[in-house]
Short mmCIF file of C-alpha atoms in Angstrom, two decimals:
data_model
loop_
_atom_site.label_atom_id
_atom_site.label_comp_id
_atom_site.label_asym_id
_atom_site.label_seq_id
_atom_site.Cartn_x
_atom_site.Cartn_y
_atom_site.Cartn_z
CA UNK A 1 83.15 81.05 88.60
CA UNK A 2 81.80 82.89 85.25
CA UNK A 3 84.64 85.61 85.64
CA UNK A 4 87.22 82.97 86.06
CA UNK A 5 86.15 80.76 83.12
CA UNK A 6 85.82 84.44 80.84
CA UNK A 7 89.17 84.99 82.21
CA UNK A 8 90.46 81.73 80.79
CA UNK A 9 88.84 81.68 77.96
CA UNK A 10 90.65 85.26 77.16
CA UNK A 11 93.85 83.91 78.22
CA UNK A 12 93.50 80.79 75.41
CA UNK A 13 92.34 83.45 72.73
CA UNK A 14 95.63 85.68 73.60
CA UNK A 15 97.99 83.07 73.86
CA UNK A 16 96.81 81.33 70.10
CA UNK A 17 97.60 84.81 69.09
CA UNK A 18 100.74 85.22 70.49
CA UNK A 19 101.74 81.75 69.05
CA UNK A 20 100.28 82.82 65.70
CA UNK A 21 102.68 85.58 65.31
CA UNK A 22 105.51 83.85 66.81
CA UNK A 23 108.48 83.07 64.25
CA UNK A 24 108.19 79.56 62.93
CA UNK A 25 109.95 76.96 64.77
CA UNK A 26 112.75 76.31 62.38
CA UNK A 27 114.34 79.59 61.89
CA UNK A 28 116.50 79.46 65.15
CA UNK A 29 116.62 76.17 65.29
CA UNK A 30 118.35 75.78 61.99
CA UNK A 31 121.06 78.20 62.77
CA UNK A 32 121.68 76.33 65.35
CA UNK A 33 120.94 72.99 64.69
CA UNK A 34 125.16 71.15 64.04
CA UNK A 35 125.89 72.94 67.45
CA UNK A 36 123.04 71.06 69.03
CA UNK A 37 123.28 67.75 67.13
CA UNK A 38 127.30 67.98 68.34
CA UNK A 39 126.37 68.50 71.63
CA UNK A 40 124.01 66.22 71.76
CA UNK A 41 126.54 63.80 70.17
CA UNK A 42 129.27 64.46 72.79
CA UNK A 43 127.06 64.04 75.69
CA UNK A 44 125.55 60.66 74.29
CA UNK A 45 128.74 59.72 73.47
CA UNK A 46 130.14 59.94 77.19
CA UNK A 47 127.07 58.81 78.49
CA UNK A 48 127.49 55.42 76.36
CA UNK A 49 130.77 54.98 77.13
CA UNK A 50 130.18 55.76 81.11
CA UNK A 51 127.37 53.59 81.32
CA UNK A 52 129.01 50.92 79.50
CA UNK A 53 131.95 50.91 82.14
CA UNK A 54 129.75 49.51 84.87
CA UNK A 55 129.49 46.66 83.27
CA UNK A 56 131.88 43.48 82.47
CA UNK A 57 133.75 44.62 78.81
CA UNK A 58 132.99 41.84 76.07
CA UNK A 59 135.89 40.02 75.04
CA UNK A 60 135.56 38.69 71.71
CA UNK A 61 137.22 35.45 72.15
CA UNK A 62 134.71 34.51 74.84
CA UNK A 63 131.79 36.14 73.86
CA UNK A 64 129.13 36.79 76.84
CA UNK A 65 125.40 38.14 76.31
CA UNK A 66 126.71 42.16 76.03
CA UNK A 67 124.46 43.46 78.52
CA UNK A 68 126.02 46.95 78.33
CA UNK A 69 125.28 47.44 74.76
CA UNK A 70 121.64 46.34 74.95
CA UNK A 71 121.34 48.41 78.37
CA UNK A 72 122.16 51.88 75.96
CA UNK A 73 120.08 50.32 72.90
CA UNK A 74 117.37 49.85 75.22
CA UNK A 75 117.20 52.90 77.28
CA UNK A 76 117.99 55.54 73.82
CA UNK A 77 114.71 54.03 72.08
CA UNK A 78 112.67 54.57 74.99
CA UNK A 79 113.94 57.92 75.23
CA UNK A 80 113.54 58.89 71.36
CA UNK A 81 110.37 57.56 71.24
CA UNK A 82 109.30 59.95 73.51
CA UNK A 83 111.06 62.69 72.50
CA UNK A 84 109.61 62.40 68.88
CA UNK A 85 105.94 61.76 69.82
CA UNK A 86 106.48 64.86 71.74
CA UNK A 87 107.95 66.75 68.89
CA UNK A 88 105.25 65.84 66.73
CA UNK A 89 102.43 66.72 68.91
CA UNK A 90 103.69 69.93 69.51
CA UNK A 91 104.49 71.19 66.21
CA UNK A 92 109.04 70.68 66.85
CA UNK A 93 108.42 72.71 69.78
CA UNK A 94 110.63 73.39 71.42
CA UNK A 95 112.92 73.49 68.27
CA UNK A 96 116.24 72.29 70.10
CA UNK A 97 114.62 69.13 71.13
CA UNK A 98 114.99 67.23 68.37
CA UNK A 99 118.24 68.29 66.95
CA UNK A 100 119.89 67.82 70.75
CA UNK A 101 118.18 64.89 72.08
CA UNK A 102 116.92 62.93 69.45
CA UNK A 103 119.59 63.19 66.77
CA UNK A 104 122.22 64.30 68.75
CA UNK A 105 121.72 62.24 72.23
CA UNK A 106 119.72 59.31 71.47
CA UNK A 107 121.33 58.68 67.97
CA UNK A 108 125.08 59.02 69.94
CA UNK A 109 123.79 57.16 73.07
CA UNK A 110 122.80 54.53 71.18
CA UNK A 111 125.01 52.04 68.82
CA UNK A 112 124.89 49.45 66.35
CA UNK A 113 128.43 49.01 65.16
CA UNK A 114 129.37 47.86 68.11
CA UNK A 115 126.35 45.17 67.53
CA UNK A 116 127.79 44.63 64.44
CA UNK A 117 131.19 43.64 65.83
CA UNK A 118 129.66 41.60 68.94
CA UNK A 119 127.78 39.80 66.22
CA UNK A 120 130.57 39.08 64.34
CA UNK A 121 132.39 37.49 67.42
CA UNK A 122 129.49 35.51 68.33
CA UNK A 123 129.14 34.36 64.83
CA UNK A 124 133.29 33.43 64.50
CA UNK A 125 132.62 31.55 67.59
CA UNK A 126 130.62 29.87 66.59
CA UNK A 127 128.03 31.03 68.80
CA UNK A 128 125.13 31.05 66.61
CA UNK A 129 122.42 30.77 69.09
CA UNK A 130 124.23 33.66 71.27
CA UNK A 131 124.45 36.03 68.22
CA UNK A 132 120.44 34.98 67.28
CA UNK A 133 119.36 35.56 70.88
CA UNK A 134 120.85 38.78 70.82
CA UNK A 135 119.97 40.32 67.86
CA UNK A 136 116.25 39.09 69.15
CA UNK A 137 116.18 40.58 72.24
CA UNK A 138 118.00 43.80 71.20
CA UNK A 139 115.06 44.36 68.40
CA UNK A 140 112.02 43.07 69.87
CA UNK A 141 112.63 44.80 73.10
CA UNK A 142 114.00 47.88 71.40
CA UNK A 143 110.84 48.31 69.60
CA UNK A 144 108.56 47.37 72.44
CA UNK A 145 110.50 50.45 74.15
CA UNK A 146 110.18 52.85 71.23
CA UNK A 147 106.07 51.74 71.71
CA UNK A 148 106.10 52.20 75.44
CA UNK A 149 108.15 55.45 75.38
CA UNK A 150 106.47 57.21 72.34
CA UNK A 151 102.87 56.40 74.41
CA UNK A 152 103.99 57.41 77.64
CA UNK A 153 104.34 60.79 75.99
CA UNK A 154 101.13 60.68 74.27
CA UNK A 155 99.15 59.94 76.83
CA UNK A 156 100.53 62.64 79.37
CA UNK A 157 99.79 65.04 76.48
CA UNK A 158 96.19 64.13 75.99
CA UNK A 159 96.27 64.39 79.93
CA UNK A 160 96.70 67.76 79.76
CA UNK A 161 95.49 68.92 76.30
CA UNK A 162 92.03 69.80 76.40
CA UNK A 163 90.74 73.64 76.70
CA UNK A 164 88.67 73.24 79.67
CA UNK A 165 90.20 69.29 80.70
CA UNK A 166 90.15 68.02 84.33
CA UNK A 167 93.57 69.24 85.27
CA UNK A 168 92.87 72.87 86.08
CA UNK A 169 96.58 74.30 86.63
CA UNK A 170 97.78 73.23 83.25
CA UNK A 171 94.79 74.07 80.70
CA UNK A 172 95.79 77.35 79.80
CA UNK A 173 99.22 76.02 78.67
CA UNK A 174 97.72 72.99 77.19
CA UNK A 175 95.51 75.37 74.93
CA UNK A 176 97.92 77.83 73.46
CA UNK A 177 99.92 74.66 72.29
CA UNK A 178 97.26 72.94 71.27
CA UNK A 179 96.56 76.12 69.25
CA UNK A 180 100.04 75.90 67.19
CA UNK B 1 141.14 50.98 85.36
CA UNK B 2 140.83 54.69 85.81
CA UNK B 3 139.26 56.41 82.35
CA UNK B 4 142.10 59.07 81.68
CA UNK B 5 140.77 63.06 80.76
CA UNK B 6 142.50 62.49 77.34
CA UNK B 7 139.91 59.44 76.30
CA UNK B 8 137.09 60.88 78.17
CA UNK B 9 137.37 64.42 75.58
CA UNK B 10 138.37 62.53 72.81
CA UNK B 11 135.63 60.51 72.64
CA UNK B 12 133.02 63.57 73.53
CA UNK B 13 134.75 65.34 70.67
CA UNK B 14 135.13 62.32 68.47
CA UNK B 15 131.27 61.87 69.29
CA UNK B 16 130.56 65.26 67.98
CA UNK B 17 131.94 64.46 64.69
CA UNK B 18 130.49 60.72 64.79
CA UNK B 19 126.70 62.89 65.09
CA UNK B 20 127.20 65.68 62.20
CA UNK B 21 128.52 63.24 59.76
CA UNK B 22 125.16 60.87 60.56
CA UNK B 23 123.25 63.79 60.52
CA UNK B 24 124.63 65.00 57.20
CA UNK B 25 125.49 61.55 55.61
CA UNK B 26 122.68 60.14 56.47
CA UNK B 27 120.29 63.00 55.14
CA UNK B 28 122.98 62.92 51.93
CA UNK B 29 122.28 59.26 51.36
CA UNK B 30 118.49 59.40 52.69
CA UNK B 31 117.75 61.90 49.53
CA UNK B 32 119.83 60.24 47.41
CA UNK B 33 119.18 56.74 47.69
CA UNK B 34 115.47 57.58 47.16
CA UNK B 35 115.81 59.37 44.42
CA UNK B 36 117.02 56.39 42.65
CA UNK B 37 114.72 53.90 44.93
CA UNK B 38 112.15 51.78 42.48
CA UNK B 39 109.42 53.15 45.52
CA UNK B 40 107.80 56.42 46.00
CA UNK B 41 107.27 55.94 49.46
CA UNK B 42 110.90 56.82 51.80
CA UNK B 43 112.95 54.51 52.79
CA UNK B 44 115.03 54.67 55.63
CA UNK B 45 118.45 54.68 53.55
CA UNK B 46 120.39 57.02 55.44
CA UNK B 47 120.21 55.17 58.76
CA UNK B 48 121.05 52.17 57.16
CA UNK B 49 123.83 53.59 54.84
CA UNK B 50 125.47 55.39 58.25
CA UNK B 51 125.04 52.23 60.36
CA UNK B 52 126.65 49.86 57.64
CA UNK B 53 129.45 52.43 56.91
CA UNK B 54 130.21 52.96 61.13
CA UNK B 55 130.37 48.83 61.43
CA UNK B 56 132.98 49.05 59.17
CA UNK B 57 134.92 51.47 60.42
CA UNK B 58 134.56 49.69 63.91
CA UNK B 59 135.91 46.40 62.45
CA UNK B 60 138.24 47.98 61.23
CA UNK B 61 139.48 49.70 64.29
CA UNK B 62 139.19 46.58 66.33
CA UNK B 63 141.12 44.69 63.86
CA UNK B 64 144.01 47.63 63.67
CA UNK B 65 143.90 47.80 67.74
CA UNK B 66 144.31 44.24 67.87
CA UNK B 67 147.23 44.04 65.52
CA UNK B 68 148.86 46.68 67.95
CA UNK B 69 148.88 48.94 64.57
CA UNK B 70 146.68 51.89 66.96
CA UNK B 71 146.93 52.34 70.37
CA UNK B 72 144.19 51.06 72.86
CA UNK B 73 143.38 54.54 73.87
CA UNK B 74 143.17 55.43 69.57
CA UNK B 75 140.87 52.57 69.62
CA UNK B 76 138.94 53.70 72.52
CA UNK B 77 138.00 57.24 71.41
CA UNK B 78 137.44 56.20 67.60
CA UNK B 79 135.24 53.22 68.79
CA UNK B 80 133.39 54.45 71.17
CA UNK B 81 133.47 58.33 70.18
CA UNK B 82 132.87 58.00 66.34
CA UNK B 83 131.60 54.54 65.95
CA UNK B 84 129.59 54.55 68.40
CA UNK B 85 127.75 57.91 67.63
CA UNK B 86 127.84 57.34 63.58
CA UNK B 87 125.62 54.70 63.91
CA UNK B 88 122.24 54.51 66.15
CA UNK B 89 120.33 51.67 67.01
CA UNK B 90 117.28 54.42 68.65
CA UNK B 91 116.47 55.37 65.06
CA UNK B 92 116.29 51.83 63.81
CA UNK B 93 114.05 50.98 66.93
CA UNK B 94 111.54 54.10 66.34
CA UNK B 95 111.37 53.13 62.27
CA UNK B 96 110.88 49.79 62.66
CA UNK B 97 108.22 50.49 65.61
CA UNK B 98 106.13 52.81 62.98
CA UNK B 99 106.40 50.09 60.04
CA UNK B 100 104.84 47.50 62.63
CA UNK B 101 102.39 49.99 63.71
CA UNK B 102 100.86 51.12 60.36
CA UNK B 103 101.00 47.22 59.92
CA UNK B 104 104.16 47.60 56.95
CA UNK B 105 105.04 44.29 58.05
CA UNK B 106 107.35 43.09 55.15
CA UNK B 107 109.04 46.81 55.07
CA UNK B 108 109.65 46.29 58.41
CA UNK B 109 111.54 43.13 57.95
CA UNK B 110 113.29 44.24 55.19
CA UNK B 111 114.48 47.42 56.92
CA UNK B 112 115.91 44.76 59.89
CA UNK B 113 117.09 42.70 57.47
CA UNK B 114 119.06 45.14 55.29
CA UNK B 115 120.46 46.52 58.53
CA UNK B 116 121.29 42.89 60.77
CA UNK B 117 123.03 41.35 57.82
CA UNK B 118 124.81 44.71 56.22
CA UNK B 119 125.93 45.80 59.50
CA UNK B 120 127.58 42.35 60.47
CA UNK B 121 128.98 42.11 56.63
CA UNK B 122 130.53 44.87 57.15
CA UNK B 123 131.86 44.59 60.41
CA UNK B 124 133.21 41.17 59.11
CA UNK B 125 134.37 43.01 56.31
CA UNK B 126 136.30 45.75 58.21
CA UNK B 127 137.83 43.26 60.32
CA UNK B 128 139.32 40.75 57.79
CA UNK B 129 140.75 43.10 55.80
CA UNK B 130 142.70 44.98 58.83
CA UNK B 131 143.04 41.72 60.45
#
């Protein structure tokens, strides 16, 4: 029992070290960073559009609630809210997390031109309450997702963050990050 | 309808593009926007500057595809390639979220304001003058 917790305690010590003299996060990421924001752009992109085809396309001389688009809106903040309270807890590591899936991904997946437009239908329609309904829902929900995503992360982080917390497995990991 | 390979890589590649310029606009018009900004506290300006400037374009291209002036498939991979990924709703969702929650209420409304009614001005705007 002492030998293990000596053990683990050396462990923590050596891997705050190793992170101390590791190169700061931005250097590679930087170099790489339009590559991953592109990719991340092309693959949000196609995920947007693929998602979007299982549902019925808005027509903008009968406009419909647009399901699809608040479907992406919805899921991308609930992603990049998690993705950037887990950035920010961990010091941008790792570095090609934000540049792929937050700006890349979650800004591509995501859309609000083609609210705009749907909006503008609505609006020509008239459809006033349609086009006020929807710009409701797509908000109010979209920040009640960023909320729910950004403390989903934060709370499996604390899970696992302290030195000596109650999950055994992960608290050398936890430490040396927590030592960034 | 069967998506053909030609749409599906045109709008990956057109989504590509749609990302760098929001990356780079935006951070272009975050810094400069600011600069000139009566507040010394940030302002989300380059979300709000890419998001006004991709409805736009996207009335614009609906208006052009409608005409028959572009192609559907055109309209397809510009729409939903660069439109689409030019703008973000996610950032506009986390931003507002972190106004509410250090309790920046009027920011926040201004910030959903700004981007509701300049987003669907420009769309409007895009598609009258293509139309």
């Amino acid at each position: 029992m002492l030998g293990r917790l000596a053990a683990e305690q050396w462990a923590i010590r050596f891997a705050r070290r190793l992170a101390a003299v590791s190169p700061p996060a931005h250097s590679v990421a930087s170099r790489f960073e339009p590559l991953l924001v592109a990719v991340g752009g092309a693959l949000g992109s196609l995920g947007r559009f693929l998602v979007e085809q299982e549902f019925v396309p808005f027509d903008p001389q009968a406009p419909t609630f647009p399901w699809s688009t608040l479907s992406v809106n919805l899921l991308g903040a609930l992603v990049l809210g998690g993705v950037l309270a887990f950035a920010e807890r961990r010091g941008d590591r790792p570095a090609w997390l934000r540049p792929l899936v937050g700006v890349g991904f979650c800004g591509s997946f995501t859309t609000l031109s083609t609210v705009s437009v749907e909006c503008t239908s609505m609006l020509a329609g008239p459809h006033l309450g349609l086009a006020a309904a929807y710009l409701a829902v797509s908000f109010l929900a979209g920040v009640a997702m960023a909320t729910v995503g950004s403390r989903l992360v934060k709370r499996a982080l604390a899970a696992g963050g302290g030195p000596l917390g109650p999950s055994g497995s992960g608290t050398i990991a936890s430490a040396a990050e927590a030592g960034r | 309808m069967t998506t053909s390979l030609e749409t599906l890589l045109g709008i990956a590649a057109t989504g590509a593009i749609g990302a760098l310029t929001r990356h780079h606009l935006g951070a272009f018009a975050h810094l400069s926007l600011n600069r000139i900004a009566v507040h010394t506290e940030a302002f989300p300006f380059g979300t709000l500057t890419v998001n006004v400037a991709g409805s736009f374009v996207l009335g614009l291209v609906t208006a052009l595809a409608s005409a028959g002036s572009i192609t559907l498939v055109a309209a397809s991979i510009l729409g939903n390639g660069f439109c689409g990924a030019v703008t973000t709703f996610s950032t506009v969702a986390v931003d507002l979220e972190r106004m509410v929650a250090a309790r920046r209420f009027a920011r926040a409304a201004i910030d959903l304001a700004l981007t509701v009614v300049g987003g669907v001005a420009a769309a409007w705007l895009g598609l009258t003058l293509a139309g």
